[in-house]
CSV table of C-alpha atoms and ligand atoms in Angstrom, one decimal:
chain,number,residue,atom,x,y,z
A,21,MET,CA,-17.8,9.5,-2.8
A,22,ASN,CA,-15.9,11.4,-5.5
A,23,ASP,CA,-13.6,13.4,-3.3
A,24,ILE,CA,-10.1,13.9,-4.6
A,25,TYR,CA,-7.2,14.3,-2.2
A,26,THR,CA,-4.0,15.8,-3.7
A,27,PHE,CA,-0.6,15.3,-2.2
A,28,PRO,CA,2.3,17.8,-1.8
A,29,LYS,CA,4.3,18.4,-5.0
A,30,ASP,CA,7.4,16.4,-4.2
A,31,PHE,CA,5.6,13.5,-2.5
A,32,ILE,CA,7.5,10.3,-3.0
A,33,TRP,CA,5.3,7.4,-4.2
A,34,GLY,CA,6.9,4.0,-4.5
A,35,THR,CA,6.7,0.2,-3.9
A,36,ALA,CA,8.8,-2.1,-1.8
A,37,THR,CA,10.3,-5.6,-1.8
A,38,ALA,CA,13.0,-7.5,0.0
A,39,SER,CA,15.9,-9.7,-1.3
A,40,TYR,CA,15.0,-13.1,0.2
A,41,GLN,CA,11.4,-12.6,-0.7
A,42,ILE,CA,11.8,-12.1,-4.4
A,43,GLU,CA,15.3,-12.9,-5.7
A,44,GLY,CA,15.6,-16.7,-5.7
A,45,ALA,CA,18.9,-17.9,-7.1
A,46,TRP,CA,19.8,-18.8,-3.6
A,47,ASN,CA,23.0,-20.7,-4.4
A,48,GLU,CA,24.0,-19.1,-7.7
A,49,ASP,CA,27.0,-17.0,-8.7
A,50,GLY,CA,28.8,-17.5,-5.4
A,51,ARG,CA,26.0,-16.4,-3.0
A,52,GLY,CA,26.5,-17.8,0.5
A,53,PRO,CA,23.6,-19.1,2.6
A,54,SER,CA,21.7,-16.8,5.0
A,55,VAL,CA,19.8,-17.7,8.1
A,56,TRP,CA,16.6,-17.7,6.0
A,57,ASP,CA,17.9,-20.4,3.7
A,58,THR,CA,18.8,-22.5,6.6
A,59,PHE,CA,15.4,-21.9,8.3
A,60,ALA,CA,13.3,-22.4,5.2
A,61,HIS,CA,15.2,-25.6,4.4
A,62,THR,CA,14.3,-27.0,7.8
A,63,GLU,CA,11.2,-29.2,7.8
A,64,GLY,CA,8.2,-27.7,9.4
A,65,LYS,CA,9.3,-24.1,9.7
A,66,ILE,CA,7.3,-22.7,6.8
A,67,ASP,CA,3.5,-23.1,6.8
A,68,ASP,CA,3.3,-24.5,3.2
A,69,ASN,CA,6.7,-26.1,3.3
A,70,THR,CA,8.1,-23.8,0.6
A,71,THR,CA,11.4,-21.9,0.5
A,72,GLY,CA,12.7,-18.7,-1.1
A,73,ASP,CA,15.0,-20.9,-3.4
A,74,LYS,CA,13.3,-19.6,-6.5
A,75,THR,CA,10.3,-17.5,-5.5
A,76,CYS,CA,9.8,-14.6,-8.1
A,77,ASP,CA,13.1,-15.4,-9.7
A,78,HIS,CA,13.8,-11.7,-9.7
A,79,TYR,CA,17.5,-12.4,-9.9
A,80,HIS,CA,17.1,-13.6,-13.5
A,81,ARG,CA,14.1,-11.5,-14.4
A,82,PHE,CA,15.1,-8.1,-13.0
A,83,LYS,CA,15.2,-6.5,-16.4
A,84,GLU,CA,11.6,-7.5,-17.1
A,85,ASP,CA,10.6,-6.4,-13.6
A,86,VAL,CA,12.1,-3.0,-14.0
A,87,ALA,CA,10.5,-2.6,-17.4
A,88,LEU,CA,7.2,-3.4,-15.8
A,89,MET,CA,7.8,-0.8,-13.1
A,90,LYS,CA,8.5,1.7,-15.8
A,91,LYS,CA,5.4,0.8,-17.7
A,92,MET,CA,3.3,1.3,-14.5
A,93,GLY,CA,4.8,4.7,-14.0
A,94,LEU,CA,6.7,3.8,-10.8
A,95,LYS,CA,9.3,6.3,-10.0
A,96,ASN,CA,10.7,5.0,-6.6
A,97,TYR,CA,11.6,1.5,-5.6
A,98,ARG,CA,12.6,0.2,-2.2
A,99,LEU,CA,14.7,-3.0,-2.3
A,100,SER,CA,17.0,-4.7,0.1
A,101,LEU,CA,20.4,-6.3,-0.5
A,102,SER,CA,21.4,-9.9,0.3
A,103,TRP,CA,24.4,-9.5,2.5
A,104,SER,CA,25.5,-13.1,1.8
A,105,ARG,CA,25.3,-12.5,-2.0
A,106,ILE,CA,27.9,-9.8,-1.6
A,107,LEU,CA,29.9,-11.3,1.3
A,108,PRO,CA,29.2,-15.1,1.2
A,109,GLU,CA,30.8,-15.5,4.7
A,110,GLY,CA,29.4,-12.2,6.0
A,111,LYS,CA,33.0,-10.8,6.1
A,112,GLY,CA,36.2,-11.1,4.2
A,113,GLY,CA,36.3,-11.5,0.4
A,114,VAL,CA,33.7,-9.8,-1.8
A,115,ASN,CA,31.8,-11.9,-4.3
A,116,GLN,CA,32.1,-9.6,-7.3
A,117,LYS,CA,29.3,-11.4,-9.2
A,118,GLY,CA,26.9,-10.7,-6.3
A,119,LEU,CA,27.8,-7.1,-6.1
A,120,ASP,CA,27.5,-6.8,-9.9
A,121,PHE,CA,24.0,-8.0,-9.7
A,122,TYR,CA,23.1,-5.0,-7.6
A,123,ASN,CA,25.2,-2.7,-9.8
A,124,ASP,CA,23.3,-3.9,-12.9
A,125,LEU,CA,19.9,-3.6,-11.1
A,126,ILE,CA,20.6,-0.1,-10.0
A,127,ASP,CA,21.8,1.0,-13.5
A,128,GLU,CA,18.7,-0.6,-15.0
A,129,LEU,CA,16.5,1.3,-12.5
A,130,LEU,CA,18.2,4.6,-13.1
A,131,ALA,CA,18.0,4.2,-16.8
A,132,ALA,CA,14.2,3.6,-16.4
A,133,GLY,CA,13.9,6.8,-14.4
A,134,ILE,CA,13.3,4.9,-11.1
A,135,THR,CA,15.1,6.1,-7.9
A,136,PRO,CA,16.4,3.2,-5.7
A,137,PHE,CA,15.9,3.2,-1.9
A,138,ILE,CA,18.1,0.6,-0.5
A,139,THR,CA,17.7,-1.3,2.8
A,140,LEU,CA,21.0,-2.9,3.9
A,141,PHE,CA,19.5,-5.5,6.2
A,142,HIS,CA,16.1,-7.1,5.8
A,143,TRP,CA,16.6,-10.1,8.0
A,144,ASP,CA,18.8,-12.4,5.8
A,145,LEU,CA,21.9,-12.5,8.0
A,146,PRO,CA,24.7,-14.6,6.5
A,147,GLN,CA,24.6,-18.0,8.1
A,148,ALA,CA,28.3,-17.9,8.7
A,149,LEU,CA,27.8,-14.9,11.0
A,150,GLN,CA,24.9,-16.7,12.8
A,151,ASP,CA,27.3,-19.6,13.4
A,152,ALA,CA,29.5,-17.2,15.2
A,153,GLY,CA,26.6,-16.1,17.4
A,154,GLY,CA,24.7,-13.9,15.1
A,155,TRP,CA,23.4,-10.5,16.2
A,156,ALA,CA,23.7,-11.5,19.9
A,157,ASN,CA,27.4,-11.4,19.3
A,158,ARG,CA,28.6,-7.7,19.5
A,159,GLU,CA,31.1,-8.3,16.8
A,160,THR,CA,28.3,-8.6,14.2
A,161,ALA,CA,27.5,-4.8,14.7
A,162,TYR,CA,31.1,-4.0,13.5
A,163,LEU,CA,30.9,-6.5,10.7
A,164,TYR,CA,27.7,-4.8,9.6
A,165,ARG,CA,29.6,-1.5,9.5
A,166,ASP,CA,32.2,-3.1,7.2
A,167,TYR,CA,29.5,-4.5,5.0
A,168,ALA,CA,27.9,-1.0,4.8
A,169,GLU,CA,31.3,0.4,3.9
A,170,ILE,CA,31.7,-2.1,1.0
A,171,VAL,CA,28.2,-1.6,-0.3
A,172,THR,CA,28.1,2.2,-0.1
A,173,LYS,CA,31.5,2.5,-1.7
A,174,ALA,CA,30.3,0.5,-4.6
A,175,LEU,CA,26.8,1.9,-5.0
A,176,GLY,CA,26.9,5.2,-3.2
A,177,ASP,CA,27.7,7.3,-6.3
A,178,ARG,CA,24.2,6.3,-7.7
A,179,VAL,CA,22.1,5.5,-4.7
A,180,LYS,CA,21.3,8.4,-2.4
A,181,ASN,CA,18.6,6.9,-0.2
A,182,TRP,CA,19.6,4.4,2.4
A,183,MET,CA,17.8,2.4,5.1
A,184,THR,CA,20.0,0.6,7.6
A,185,HIS,CA,17.6,-2.0,8.9
A,186,ASN,CA,14.1,-3.2,8.2
A,187,GLU,CA,12.0,-3.8,11.3
A,188,PRO,CA,14.4,-4.7,14.1
A,189,TRP,CA,11.4,-5.8,16.2
A,190,VAL,CA,10.5,-8.6,13.9
A,191,HIS,CA,14.1,-9.9,13.4
A,192,THR,CA,14.8,-9.7,17.2
A,193,MET,CA,11.5,-11.0,18.6
A,194,CYS,CA,10.2,-13.3,15.9
A,195,GLY,CA,13.7,-14.6,15.1
A,196,HIS,CA,15.1,-14.9,18.7
A,197,PHE,CA,12.2,-15.1,21.1
A,198,PHE,CA,9.0,-16.4,19.4
A,199,GLY,CA,11.1,-18.6,17.1
A,200,ASN,CA,8.8,-18.4,14.1
A,201,HIS,CA,11.4,-16.6,12.0
A,202,ALA,CA,15.0,-17.3,11.2
A,203,PRO,CA,17.2,-18.1,13.1
A,204,GLY,CA,14.4,-19.7,15.1
A,205,LEU,CA,15.7,-19.0,18.7
A,206,THR,CA,13.5,-18.7,21.8
A,207,ASP,CA,15.6,-16.7,24.3
A,208,LEU,CA,14.3,-13.3,25.4
A,209,LYS,CA,17.7,-12.1,26.7
A,210,LYS,CA,19.3,-13.0,23.4
A,211,ALA,CA,16.5,-11.2,21.6
A,212,LEU,CA,17.0,-8.0,23.5
A,213,GLN,CA,20.8,-8.2,23.0
A,214,THR,CA,20.1,-8.7,19.3
A,215,ALA,CA,18.0,-5.6,19.2
A,216,HIS,CA,20.7,-3.6,21.0
A,217,HIS,CA,23.4,-4.7,18.6
A,218,MET,CA,21.2,-4.1,15.6
A,219,LEU,CA,20.6,-0.5,16.8
A,220,LEU,CA,24.3,-0.1,17.5
A,221,ALA,CA,25.1,-1.3,14.0
A,222,HIS,CA,22.7,1.3,12.6
A,223,GLY,CA,24.5,4.1,14.5
A,224,LEU,CA,27.9,2.8,13.5
A,225,ALA,CA,26.9,2.7,9.8
A,226,ILE,CA,25.5,6.1,9.5
A,227,PRO,CA,28.8,8.1,9.2
A,228,VAL,CA,30.1,5.4,6.9
A,229,ILE,CA,27.1,5.7,4.6
A,230,ARG,CA,27.3,9.5,4.6
A,231,LYS,CA,31.0,9.4,3.8
A,232,ASN,CA,30.6,7.1,0.7
A,233,SER,CA,27.3,8.5,-0.6
A,234,LYS,CA,27.7,12.2,-0.7
A,235,GLY,CA,24.4,14.1,-0.2
A,236,CYS,CA,22.5,11.0,0.7
A,237,ARG,CA,19.6,10.5,3.1
A,238,VAL,CA,19.7,7.8,5.6
A,239,GLY,CA,17.2,6.3,8.0
A,240,LEU,CA,16.0,3.2,9.8
A,241,VAL,CA,12.7,1.4,9.2
A,242,ASN,CA,10.5,0.3,12.1
A,243,ASN,CA,7.3,-1.6,12.1
A,244,LEU,CA,4.9,0.4,14.3
A,245,GLU,CA,1.4,-0.1,15.5
A,246,TRP,CA,-1.3,2.0,16.8
A,247,ILE,CA,-2.1,0.5,20.2
A,248,GLU,CA,-5.2,1.0,22.4
A,249,PRO,CA,-6.2,-0.5,25.7
A,250,ALA,CA,-9.3,-2.8,25.6
A,251,SER,CA,-11.0,-0.7,28.4
A,252,SER,CA,-10.4,2.3,30.6
A,253,SER,CA,-9.3,0.1,33.5
A,254,GLU,CA,-5.9,0.8,34.9
A,255,ARG,CA,-4.8,-2.8,34.2
A,256,ASP,CA,-5.7,-2.7,30.6
A,257,LYS,CA,-4.1,0.7,30.2
A,258,ALA,CA,-0.9,-0.6,31.7
A,259,ALA,CA,-1.0,-3.7,29.4
A,260,ALA,CA,-1.4,-1.5,26.4
A,261,ALA,CA,1.5,0.7,27.6
A,262,ARG,CA,3.7,-2.4,28.0
A,263,HIS,CA,2.9,-3.7,24.5
A,264,ASP,CA,3.6,-0.2,23.2
A,265,GLY,CA,6.9,-0.2,25.2
A,266,ALA,CA,8.0,-3.6,23.8
A,267,PHE,CA,6.9,-3.0,20.3
A,268,ASN,CA,7.2,0.7,19.5
A,269,ARG,CA,9.1,2.6,22.2
A,270,TRP,CA,11.9,0.0,22.5
A,271,TYR,CA,12.9,0.7,18.9
A,272,LEU,CA,12.1,4.5,18.9
A,273,ASP,CA,13.4,5.9,22.2
A,274,PRO,CA,17.0,4.8,21.7
A,275,LEU,CA,17.1,6.4,18.3
A,276,PHE,CA,15.5,9.7,19.3
A,277,PHE,CA,16.3,10.0,23.0
A,278,GLY,CA,19.4,7.8,23.4
A,279,SER,CA,17.8,5.6,26.1
A,280,TYR,CA,15.6,2.6,26.4
A,281,PRO,CA,12.2,3.2,28.0
A,282,GLN,CA,12.6,3.0,31.8
A,283,ASP,CA,9.3,1.1,32.4
A,284,MET,CA,10.4,-1.6,30.0
A,285,MET,CA,13.9,-1.8,31.5
A,286,GLU,CA,12.2,-2.5,34.8
A,287,TRP,CA,9.7,-5.0,33.3
A,288,TYR,CA,12.5,-7.0,31.5
A,289,GLY,CA,14.6,-7.1,34.7
A,290,GLU,CA,17.6,-9.4,34.2
A,291,ASP,CA,16.9,-9.9,30.5
A,292,VAL,CA,17.9,-6.3,29.7
A,293,PRO,CA,20.8,-6.1,27.2
A,294,GLN,CA,24.4,-5.5,28.0
A,295,ILE,CA,25.0,-1.8,27.1
A,296,GLU,CA,28.6,-0.5,26.9
A,297,ALA,CA,29.7,3.0,27.5
A,298,GLY,CA,29.0,5.2,24.5
A,299,ASP,CA,26.6,2.8,22.8
A,300,MET,CA,23.5,5.0,23.3
A,301,LYS,CA,25.3,8.0,21.9
A,302,ILE,CA,26.1,6.1,18.8
A,303,ILE,CA,22.6,4.7,18.5
A,304,SER,CA,21.0,8.1,18.7
A,305,THR,CA,23.2,9.6,15.9
A,306,PRO,CA,20.7,11.9,14.2
A,307,MET,CA,19.2,10.3,11.0
A,308,ASP,CA,17.5,12.0,8.1
A,309,PHE,CA,14.2,10.2,8.3
A,310,LEU,CA,12.3,7.4,10.1
A,311,GLY,CA,10.7,4.7,7.9
A,312,VAL,CA,7.3,3.5,9.2
A,313,ASN,CA,5.9,0.2,8.2
A,314,PHE,CA,2.3,0.2,9.1
A,315,TYR,CA,-0.1,-2.8,9.0
A,316,THR,CA,-2.5,-2.7,11.9
A,317,ARG,CA,-4.1,-1.3,15.0
A,318,ARG,CA,-3.9,-3.6,18.1
A,319,ILE,CA,-6.1,-3.6,21.1
A,320,MET,CA,-4.6,-5.0,24.3
A,321,ALA,CA,-6.0,-6.3,27.5
A,322,HIS,CA,-4.3,-7.3,30.8
A,323,ASP,CA,-4.0,-11.1,31.1
A,324,SER,CA,-1.8,-12.7,33.7
A,325,GLN,CA,-2.0,-15.9,31.7
A,326,GLY,CA,-1.2,-14.0,28.5
A,327,ASN,CA,2.1,-13.4,26.8
A,328,PHE,CA,5.5,-12.4,28.3
A,329,LEU,CA,4.0,-8.9,28.8
A,330,ASN,CA,0.9,-10.2,30.6
A,331,CYS,CA,-1.1,-9.0,27.7
A,332,ARG,CA,-3.7,-10.5,25.4
A,333,GLN,CA,-4.9,-9.1,22.1
A,334,VAL,CA,-8.6,-8.4,21.9
A,335,ARG,CA,-10.8,-8.6,18.8
A,336,TYR,CA,-14.1,-6.9,18.6
A,337,PRO,CA,-16.9,-7.9,16.2
A,338,PHE,CA,-16.9,-4.5,14.5
A,339,MET,CA,-13.3,-4.7,13.5
A,340,ARG,CA,-12.4,-5.1,9.8
A,341,LYS,CA,-10.6,-8.3,9.6
A,342,SER,CA,-7.6,-8.8,7.3
A,343,ASP,CA,-6.4,-12.0,5.6
A,344,TYR,CA,-3.5,-11.8,8.1
A,345,GLU,CA,-5.0,-13.4,11.1
A,346,GLU,CA,-3.8,-11.0,13.8
A,347,TRP,CA,-4.3,-7.8,11.8
A,348,GLU,CA,-7.2,-5.4,11.7
A,349,ASN,CA,-7.5,-3.1,8.7
A,350,ASN,CA,-7.7,0.2,10.4
A,351,ALA,CA,-6.5,3.3,8.5
A,352,GLU,CA,-7.4,5.6,11.3
A,353,GLY,CA,-4.7,3.8,13.3
A,354,LEU,CA,-2.2,5.0,10.8
A,355,TYR,CA,-3.4,8.6,11.1
A,356,ARG,CA,-3.2,8.4,14.9
A,357,LEU,CA,0.3,6.8,14.8
A,358,LEU,CA,1.7,9.5,12.5
A,359,ILE,CA,0.3,12.2,14.8
A,360,ARG,CA,1.7,10.4,17.8
A,361,LEU,CA,5.2,10.2,16.2
A,362,LYS,CA,5.1,13.9,15.6
A,363,GLU,CA,4.0,14.7,19.1
A,364,ASP,CA,6.2,12.3,21.1
A,365,TYR,CA,9.3,12.3,18.9
A,366,ASN,CA,9.7,16.0,18.0
A,367,SER,CA,8.3,16.1,14.5
A,368,PRO,CA,10.7,13.7,12.8
A,369,GLU,CA,10.8,13.5,9.0
A,370,LEU,CA,8.8,10.4,8.2
A,371,MET,CA,8.3,8.1,5.3
A,372,ILE,CA,5.8,5.2,5.1
A,373,THR,CA,8.1,2.6,3.8
A,374,GLU,CA,5.5,-0.3,3.8
A,375,ASN,CA,1.8,-0.5,3.8
A,376,GLY,CA,-0.5,-3.0,2.1
A,377,THR,CA,-2.8,-6.0,2.6
A,378,PRO,CA,-2.8,-9.6,1.6
A,379,LEU,CA,-5.8,-11.0,-0.3
A,380,GLN,CA,-6.7,-14.4,-1.8
A,381,ASP,CA,-6.2,-13.0,-5.3
A,382,LYS,CA,-7.3,-15.2,-8.3
A,383,ILE,CA,-6.7,-14.9,-12.0
A,384,GLU,CA,-10.1,-14.5,-13.9
A,385,ASN,CA,-9.8,-14.4,-17.6
A,386,GLY,CA,-6.3,-13.2,-17.4
A,387,GLU,CA,-7.0,-10.4,-14.9
A,388,VAL,CA,-6.9,-10.0,-11.1
A,389,HIS,CA,-9.7,-8.0,-9.5
A,390,ASP,CA,-8.8,-6.9,-6.0
A,391,PRO,CA,-11.2,-4.1,-5.1
A,392,ASP,CA,-10.5,-4.7,-1.4
A,393,ARG,CA,-6.9,-3.8,-1.9
A,394,ILE,CA,-7.8,-0.6,-3.6
A,395,ASP,CA,-10.1,0.2,-0.8
A,396,TYR,CA,-7.4,-0.6,1.8
A,397,LEU,CA,-4.8,1.5,-0.1
A,398,TYR,CA,-7.2,4.4,-0.6
A,399,ARG,CA,-8.1,4.6,3.1
A,400,HIS,CA,-4.4,4.4,4.3
A,401,MET,CA,-3.2,6.9,1.8
A,402,GLY,CA,-6.1,9.0,2.9
A,403,ALA,CA,-4.9,8.7,6.5
A,404,ALA,CA,-1.4,9.8,5.3
A,405,TRP,CA,-3.0,12.8,3.5
A,406,GLN,CA,-4.9,13.8,6.6
A,407,ALA,CA,-1.7,13.5,8.7
A,408,ILE,CA,0.2,15.8,6.3
A,409,ALA,CA,-2.7,18.3,6.5
A,410,ASP,CA,-2.3,18.2,10.3
A,411,GLY,CA,1.3,19.1,10.1
A,412,VAL,CA,3.1,15.7,10.1
A,413,ASP,CA,6.4,15.9,8.1
A,414,LEU,CA,5.6,12.9,5.9
A,415,LYS,CA,7.6,12.7,2.7
A,416,GLY,CA,6.6,9.5,1.0
A,417,TYR,CA,4.5,6.3,0.9
A,418,PHE,CA,5.6,2.9,-0.5
A,419,VAL,CA,3.1,0.1,-1.1
A,420,TRP,CA,4.1,-3.4,0.1
A,421,SER,CA,4.6,-4.9,-2.3
A,422,PHE,CA,5.5,-4.5,-6.0
A,423,LEU,CA,4.7,-8.1,-6.7
A,424,ASP,CA,3.5,-11.2,-4.8
A,425,ASN,CA,6.4,-12.9,-3.0
A,426,PHE,CA,7.6,-15.3,-0.3
A,427,GLU,CA,5.9,-14.2,2.9
A,428,TRP,CA,8.5,-15.5,5.4
A,429,CYS,CA,7.1,-18.3,7.7
A,430,LEU,CA,3.8,-18.1,5.8
A,431,GLY,CA,5.4,-19.1,2.5
A,432,PHE,CA,3.3,-18.4,-0.5
A,433,THR,CA,0.0,-18.4,1.3
A,434,LYS,CA,-0.2,-14.6,1.2
A,435,ARG,CA,-0.3,-12.3,-1.8
A,436,PHE,CA,0.5,-8.6,-1.2
A,437,GLY,CA,1.5,-7.5,-4.6
A,438,LEU,CA,0.2,-4.8,-7.0
A,439,VAL,CA,1.4,-7.3,-9.5
A,440,TYR,CA,0.3,-11.0,-9.4
A,441,THR,CA,3.1,-13.6,-9.6
A,442,ASP,CA,2.4,-16.9,-11.2
A,443,TYR,CA,5.1,-19.0,-9.5
A,444,GLU,CA,4.9,-21.8,-11.9
A,445,SER,CA,5.4,-19.9,-15.1
A,446,GLY,CA,7.0,-16.8,-13.6
A,447,LYS,CA,4.4,-14.7,-15.4
A,448,ARG,CA,3.5,-11.3,-13.9
A,449,ILE,CA,0.0,-9.8,-14.2
A,450,VAL,CA,-0.8,-6.3,-13.1
A,451,LYS,CA,-3.7,-6.4,-10.7
A,452,ASP,CA,-6.6,-3.8,-10.7
A,453,SER,CA,-4.9,-2.2,-7.7
A,454,GLY,CA,-1.7,-1.8,-9.8
A,455,ARG,CA,-3.7,0.0,-12.4
A,456,TRP,CA,-5.4,2.1,-9.8
A,457,TYR,CA,-2.0,3.0,-8.4
A,458,GLU,CA,-0.8,4.1,-11.8
A,459,LYS,CA,-3.5,6.7,-11.7
A,460,VAL,CA,-2.4,7.8,-8.2
A,461,LEU,CA,1.1,8.3,-9.6
A,462,LYS,CA,0.0,10.2,-12.6
A,463,THR,CA,-2.3,12.6,-10.7
A,464,ASN,CA,-0.4,12.8,-7.4
A,465,SER,CA,-3.8,12.3,-5.8
A,466,ILE,CA,-6.2,9.6,-4.6
A,467,SER,CA,-9.8,9.1,-5.4
A,468,LEU,CA,-12.1,6.1,-5.7
B,27,LIG,C1,6.7,-6.7,6.9
B,27,LIG,C2,8.0,-7.1,6.3
B,27,LIG,C3,7.9,-7.4,4.8
B,27,LIG,C4,6.6,-8.1,4.5
B,27,LIG,C5,5.4,-7.4,5.1
B,27,LIG,C6,4.1,-8.1,4.8
B,27,LIG,O1,6.8,-7.0,8.3
B,27,LIG,O2,9.0,-6.0,6.4
B,27,LIG,O3,9.0,-8.1,4.4
B,27,LIG,O4,6.7,-9.4,4.9
B,27,LIG,O5,5.6,-7.4,6.5
């Protein structure tokens, strides 16, 4: 197949990372601990018993990393800030050294011709705020607004693309209900309250960001799935609708419609969050774009012995498995999701802010051959191309990830990077997929 698919002229191609996953230097230069430090330092929480203490050591190697990005022809980079590096206690005094790290990083990126896209919160809440109740405490939403004020005042002259949160679903549900992410709680009511306060914080921060970063664009990043029922039975259809409600609509409807989905409000019953007058108006403050992190399609069946939604995930033999146990590689799911967002949410401007796949990459004679990643990226970028052709207002695509890094509760067992990280020596090796992506960037098109 030699077809070539060309993208619109100003299409934004990039890669993404997150602070805790790559920075290391967890207790240097005045950084305070975050919930992820506490969690990873707790025996038994991370699959391979590792932590993000050092990880890619990007804090010390950022110049080398930016130089590599430049060499690869990367023009856009999505990164997140460590709140507790800037405000060790989550509030109060600024740690100037922490802020300067980001000042220097941004200057380095701009000098290399790379546009920064900043996520303010990618799950590493300052531990001091968790000790005061974390996101379940309404106060945290206002402290987040203060943090946004400090950061955008300092960086807003040079940074013009902002994302308030990364994947509120993961932080609320994995962190507060399933307990496999920091802070490791298992309380559905707290999880839903957390989601509400995160969304509130997003709405509160938008005007602050716009005030300090003139002419900027601001959005929120959700992880979204394409969901299908396992059969045409009414029970399976209802189960799929519930999973969609809990996973997708709970984090979309408030932003776009100013209300939580009614079916899920009924399902959750007394676990629904406390909502104060005016909250939904703040949450639905219009944003400039929605960030979409896409990894999988999910097929759901009814199961009264199943999870809290009476659902069970179904796997069929014909599915393309991924190295991430629960995920299916299904690019058509991305296409269908993008069309669905256009139809159900009034054609919002979209950006794919993460997409990628983990593989058991190995170094062979100094190289890393990852044809399956190239295939994955090609198909998903193809899905994005098709969605644009069908009228979806999709402005960009960011590969997860620039380099292999600490994959949360899975530690270093998964490699997602376009660049291989040798954690012992710190050496970076551009994988075949990284070289393939260089071609995509040069030609603004995809082909195999
Ligand atoms: C997403 C996260 C990102 C990374 C990828 C694999 O859910 O936003 O940090 O872990 O999954």
